[in-house]
Coordinates of C-alpha atoms in Angstrom, one line a residue:
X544 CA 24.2 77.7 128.5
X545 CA 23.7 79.3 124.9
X546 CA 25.5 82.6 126.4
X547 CA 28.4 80.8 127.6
X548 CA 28.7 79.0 124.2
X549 CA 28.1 81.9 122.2
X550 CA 31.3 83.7 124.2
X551 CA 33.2 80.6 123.5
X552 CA 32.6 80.4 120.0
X553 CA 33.1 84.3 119.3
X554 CA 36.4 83.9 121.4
X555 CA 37.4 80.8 118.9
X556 CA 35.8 83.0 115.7
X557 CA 37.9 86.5 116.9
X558 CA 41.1 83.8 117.5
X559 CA 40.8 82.6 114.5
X560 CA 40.3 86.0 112.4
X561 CA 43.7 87.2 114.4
X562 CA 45.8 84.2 113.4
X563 CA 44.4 85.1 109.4
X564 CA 45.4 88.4 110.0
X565 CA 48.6 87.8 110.8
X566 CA 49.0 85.2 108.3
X567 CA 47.6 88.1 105.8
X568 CA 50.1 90.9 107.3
X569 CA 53.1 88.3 107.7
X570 CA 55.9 89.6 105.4
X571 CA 56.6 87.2 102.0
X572 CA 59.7 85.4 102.8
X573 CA 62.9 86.3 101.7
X574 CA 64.2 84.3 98.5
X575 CA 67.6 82.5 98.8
X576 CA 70.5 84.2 97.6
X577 CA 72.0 83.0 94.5
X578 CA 74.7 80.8 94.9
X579 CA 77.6 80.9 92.9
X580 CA 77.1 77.6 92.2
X581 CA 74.5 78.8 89.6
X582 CA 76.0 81.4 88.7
X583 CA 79.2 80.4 87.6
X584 CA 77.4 77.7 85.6
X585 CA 75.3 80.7 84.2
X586 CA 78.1 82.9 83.2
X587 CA 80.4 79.5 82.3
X588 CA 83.5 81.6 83.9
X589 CA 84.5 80.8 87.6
X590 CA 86.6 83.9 88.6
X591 CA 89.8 82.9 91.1
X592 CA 91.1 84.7 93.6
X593 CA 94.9 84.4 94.4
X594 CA 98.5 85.6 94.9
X595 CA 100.0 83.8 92.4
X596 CA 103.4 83.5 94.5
X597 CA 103.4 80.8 96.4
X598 CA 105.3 77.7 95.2
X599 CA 104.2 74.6 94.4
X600 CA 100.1 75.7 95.3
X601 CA 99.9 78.5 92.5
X602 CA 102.6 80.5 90.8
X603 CA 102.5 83.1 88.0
X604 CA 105.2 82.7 85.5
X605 CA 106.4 85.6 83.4
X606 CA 104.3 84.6 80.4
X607 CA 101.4 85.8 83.1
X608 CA 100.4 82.3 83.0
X609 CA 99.5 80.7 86.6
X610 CA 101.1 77.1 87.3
X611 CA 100.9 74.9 90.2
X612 CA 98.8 72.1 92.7
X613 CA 95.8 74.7 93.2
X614 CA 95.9 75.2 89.3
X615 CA 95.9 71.8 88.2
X616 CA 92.7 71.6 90.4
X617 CA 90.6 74.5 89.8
X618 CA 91.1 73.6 86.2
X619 CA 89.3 70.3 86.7
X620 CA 86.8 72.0 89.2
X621 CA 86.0 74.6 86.5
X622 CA 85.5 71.8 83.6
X623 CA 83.1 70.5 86.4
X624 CA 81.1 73.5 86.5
X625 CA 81.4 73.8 82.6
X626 CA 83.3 77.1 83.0
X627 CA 86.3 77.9 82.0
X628 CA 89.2 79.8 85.2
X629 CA 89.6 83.6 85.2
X630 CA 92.6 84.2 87.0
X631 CA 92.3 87.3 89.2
X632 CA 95.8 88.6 90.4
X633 CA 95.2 89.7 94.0
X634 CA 97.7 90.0 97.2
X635 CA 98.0 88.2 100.3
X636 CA 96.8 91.5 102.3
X637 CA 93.9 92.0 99.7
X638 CA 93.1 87.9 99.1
X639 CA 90.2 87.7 101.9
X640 CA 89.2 91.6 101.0
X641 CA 88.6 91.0 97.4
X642 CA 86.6 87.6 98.1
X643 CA 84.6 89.4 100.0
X644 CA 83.9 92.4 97.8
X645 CA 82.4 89.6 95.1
X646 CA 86.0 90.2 92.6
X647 CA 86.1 86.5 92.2
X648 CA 83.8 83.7 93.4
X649 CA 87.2 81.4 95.0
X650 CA 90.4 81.8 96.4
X651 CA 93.5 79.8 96.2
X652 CA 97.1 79.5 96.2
X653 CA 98.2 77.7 99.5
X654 CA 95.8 79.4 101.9
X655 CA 95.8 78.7 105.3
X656 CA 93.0 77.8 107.5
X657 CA 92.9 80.2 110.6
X658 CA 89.5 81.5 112.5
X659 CA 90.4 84.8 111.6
X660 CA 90.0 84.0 107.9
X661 CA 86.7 82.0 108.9
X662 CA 84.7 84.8 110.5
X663 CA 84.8 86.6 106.6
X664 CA 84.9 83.7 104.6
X665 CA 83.9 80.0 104.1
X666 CA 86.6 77.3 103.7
X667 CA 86.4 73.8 101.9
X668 CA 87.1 70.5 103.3
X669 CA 91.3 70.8 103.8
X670 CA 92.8 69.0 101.5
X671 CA 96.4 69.0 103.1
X672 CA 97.8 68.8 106.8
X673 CA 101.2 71.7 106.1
X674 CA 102.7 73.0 109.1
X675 CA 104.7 75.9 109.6
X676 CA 108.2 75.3 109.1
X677 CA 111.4 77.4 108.9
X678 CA 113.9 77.2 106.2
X679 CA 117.2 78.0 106.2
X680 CA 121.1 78.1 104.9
X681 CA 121.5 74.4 104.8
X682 CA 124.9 75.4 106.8
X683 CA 122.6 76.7 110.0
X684 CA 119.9 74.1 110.2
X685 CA 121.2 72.5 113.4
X686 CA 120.9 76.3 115.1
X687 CA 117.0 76.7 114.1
X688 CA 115.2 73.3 115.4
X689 CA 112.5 75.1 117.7
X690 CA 110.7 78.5 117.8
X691 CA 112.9 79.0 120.8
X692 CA 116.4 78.6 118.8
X693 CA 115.4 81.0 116.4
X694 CA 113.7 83.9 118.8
X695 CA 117.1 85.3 119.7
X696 CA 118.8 88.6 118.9
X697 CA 121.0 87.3 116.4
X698 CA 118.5 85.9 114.1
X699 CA 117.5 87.6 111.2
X700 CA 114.2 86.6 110.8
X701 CA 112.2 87.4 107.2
X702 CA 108.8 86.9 106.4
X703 CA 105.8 88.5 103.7
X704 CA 103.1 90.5 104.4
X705 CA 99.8 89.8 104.8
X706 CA 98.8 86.2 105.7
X707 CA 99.7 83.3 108.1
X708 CA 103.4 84.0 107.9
X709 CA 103.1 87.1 109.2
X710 CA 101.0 86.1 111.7
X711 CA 103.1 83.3 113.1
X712 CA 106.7 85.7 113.1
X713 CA 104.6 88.7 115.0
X714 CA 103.2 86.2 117.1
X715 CA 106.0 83.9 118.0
X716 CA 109.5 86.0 117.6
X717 CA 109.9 88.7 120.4
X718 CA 113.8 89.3 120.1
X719 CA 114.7 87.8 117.0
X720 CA 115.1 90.8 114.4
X721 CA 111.9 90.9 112.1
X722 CA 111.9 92.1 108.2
X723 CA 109.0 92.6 106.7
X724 CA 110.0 91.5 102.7
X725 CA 107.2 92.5 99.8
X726 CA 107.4 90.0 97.6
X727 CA 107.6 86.0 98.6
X728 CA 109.0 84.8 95.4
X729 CA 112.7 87.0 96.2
X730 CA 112.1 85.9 100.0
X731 CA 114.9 83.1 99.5
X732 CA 117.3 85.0 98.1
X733 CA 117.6 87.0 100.4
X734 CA 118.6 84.0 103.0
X735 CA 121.1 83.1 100.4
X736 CA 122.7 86.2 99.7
X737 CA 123.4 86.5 103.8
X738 CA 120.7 89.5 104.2
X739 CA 118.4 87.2 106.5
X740 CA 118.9 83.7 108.0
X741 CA 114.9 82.3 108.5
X742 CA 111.9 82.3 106.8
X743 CA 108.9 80.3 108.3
X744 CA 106.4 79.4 106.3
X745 CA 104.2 76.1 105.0
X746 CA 105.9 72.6 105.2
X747 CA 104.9 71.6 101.4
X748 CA 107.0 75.3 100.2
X749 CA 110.1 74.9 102.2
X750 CA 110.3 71.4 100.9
X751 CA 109.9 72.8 97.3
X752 CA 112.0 75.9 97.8
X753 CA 115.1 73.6 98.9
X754 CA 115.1 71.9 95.5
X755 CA 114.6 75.0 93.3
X756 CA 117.3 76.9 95.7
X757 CA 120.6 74.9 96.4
X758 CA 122.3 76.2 99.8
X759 CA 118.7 76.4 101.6
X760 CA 116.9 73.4 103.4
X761 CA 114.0 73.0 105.0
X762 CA 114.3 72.5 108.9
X763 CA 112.3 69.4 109.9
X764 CA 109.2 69.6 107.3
X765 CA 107.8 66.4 108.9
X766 CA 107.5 68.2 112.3
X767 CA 106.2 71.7 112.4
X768 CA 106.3 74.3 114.6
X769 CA 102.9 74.6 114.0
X770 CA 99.7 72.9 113.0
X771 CA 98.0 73.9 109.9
X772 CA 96.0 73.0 107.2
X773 CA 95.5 74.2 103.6
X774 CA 92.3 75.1 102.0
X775 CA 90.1 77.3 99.3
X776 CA 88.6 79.7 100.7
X777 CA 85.1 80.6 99.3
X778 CA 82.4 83.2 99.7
X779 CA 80.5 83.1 103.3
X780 CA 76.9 81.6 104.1
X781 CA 76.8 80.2 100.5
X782 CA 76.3 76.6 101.9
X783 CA 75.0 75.6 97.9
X784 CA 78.3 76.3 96.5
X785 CA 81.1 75.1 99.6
X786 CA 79.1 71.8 99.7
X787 CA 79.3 70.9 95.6
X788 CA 83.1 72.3 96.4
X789 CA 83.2 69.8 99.6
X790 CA 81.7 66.9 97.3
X791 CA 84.4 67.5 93.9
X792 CA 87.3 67.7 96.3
X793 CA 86.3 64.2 98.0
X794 CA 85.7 62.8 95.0
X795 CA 88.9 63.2 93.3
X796 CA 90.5 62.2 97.1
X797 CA 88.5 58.9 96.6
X798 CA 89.3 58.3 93.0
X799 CA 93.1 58.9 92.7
X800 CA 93.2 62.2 90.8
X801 CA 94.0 64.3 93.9
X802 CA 97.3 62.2 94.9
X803 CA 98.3 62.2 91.4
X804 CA 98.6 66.1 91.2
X805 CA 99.4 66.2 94.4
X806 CA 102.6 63.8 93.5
X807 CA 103.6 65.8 90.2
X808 CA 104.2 68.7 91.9
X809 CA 105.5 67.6 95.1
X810 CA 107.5 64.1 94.2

């Protein structure tokens, strides 16, 4: 009896020095990564990302000045955060690129929510249901009321580089005529001067673009083509920083603020 409890308890006593040593050769666990929650507090700046050429989310006037909805906001989210926005010009081809690369620590300006975007990046809540939507010479609406009507060889179809809009005209128009046009804030003009007769692109900019440019309308804004939904897009696996973002945006939903600079810029 004593031999078979002296093997037990050196089995338990050789078990137990094992699960110590482990313990003792266990690697220190990795700290968090700083959020940029902190450190935008820290450095009282919040650095944002965006095109600045997209009308009515953010646009940059020629005083180099940004205006528009996503403005209006991330000056209220900064205050938040007791920082003050740095604007960081970027692209539509380099928005998602340069958030990544750590250049700013949001991006805005009517960004689109798409999976592609999401495997690089984090998005916030959406804060708008805007569906892509073709505008046109007011004259030509009634020929451009379905993807269909407007994939055919006679349409002249125009469209910027880089994001969602590109995407959707690649994706969806196999014999219309595609033109790929550099800068979005001449994209109109060029339907009004004759050189192209669509554009597809957000609900909420089509139904701005047809006040600011009389002879163009937007082609049934409250019935999209297309799905989509608008959102800032922030840095991935920082769950600290999307959730205050999550928690500011509903809270201006809930009290008011939201609708109201949603209404100045879209009423």
């Amino acid at each position: 009896m004593r031999s078979s409890k002296s093997s037990i308890g050196l089995t338990f006593i050789a078990a137990a020095a094992a699960v110590l040593s482990g313990c003792a050769m266990a690697p220190a666990a990795t700290p968090a990564a700083a959020s940029h929650l902190d450190a935008v507090q820290k450095a009282a700046v919040l650095r944002i990302c965006t095109p600045g050429d997209y009308k009515p989310f953010s646009f940059q006037k020629t005083d180099a000045s940004f205006e528009g909805i996503d403005v209006d906001l991330m000056t209220g989210f900064s205050a938040s955060l007791g920082a003050k926005p740095e604007w960081v010009k970027t692209t539509w081809a380099n928005l998602l690129p340069d958030l990544a690369a750590g250049k700013c620590d949001i991006a805005v300006g009517g960004v689109s929510v798409t999976t592609d975007r999401q495997k690089r990046a984090f998005f916030s809540a959406p804060y708008m249901v805007n569906g892509k939507t073709p505008i046109a010479r007011c004259a030509d609406v009634a020929r451009y009321q379905s993807v269909a009507a407007i994939d055919q060889p006679s349409t002249r179809v125009i469209f910027n580089p880089g994001g969602s809009n590109e995407r959707f005209a690649r994706t969806n128009f196999k014999q219309a005529k595609l033109t790929l046009h550099g800068e979005n804030v001449t994209i109109f003009d060029e339907i009004l001067a004759n050189r192209a007769d669509v554009f597809v692109t957000e609900a909420a900019e089509a139904i701005t673009q047809q006040k600011l440019k009389p002879g163009l309308c937007a082609v049934n804004p409250d019935k999209p083509l297309q799905y989509g939904e608008m959102a800032w897009m922030l840095p991935r696996d920082d769950v600290a920083f999307k959730s205050y973002v999550d928690q500011w945006l509903h809270l201006q939903q809930a009290g008011g603020d939201f609708q109201r600079t949603m209404d100045r810029w879209l009423k």
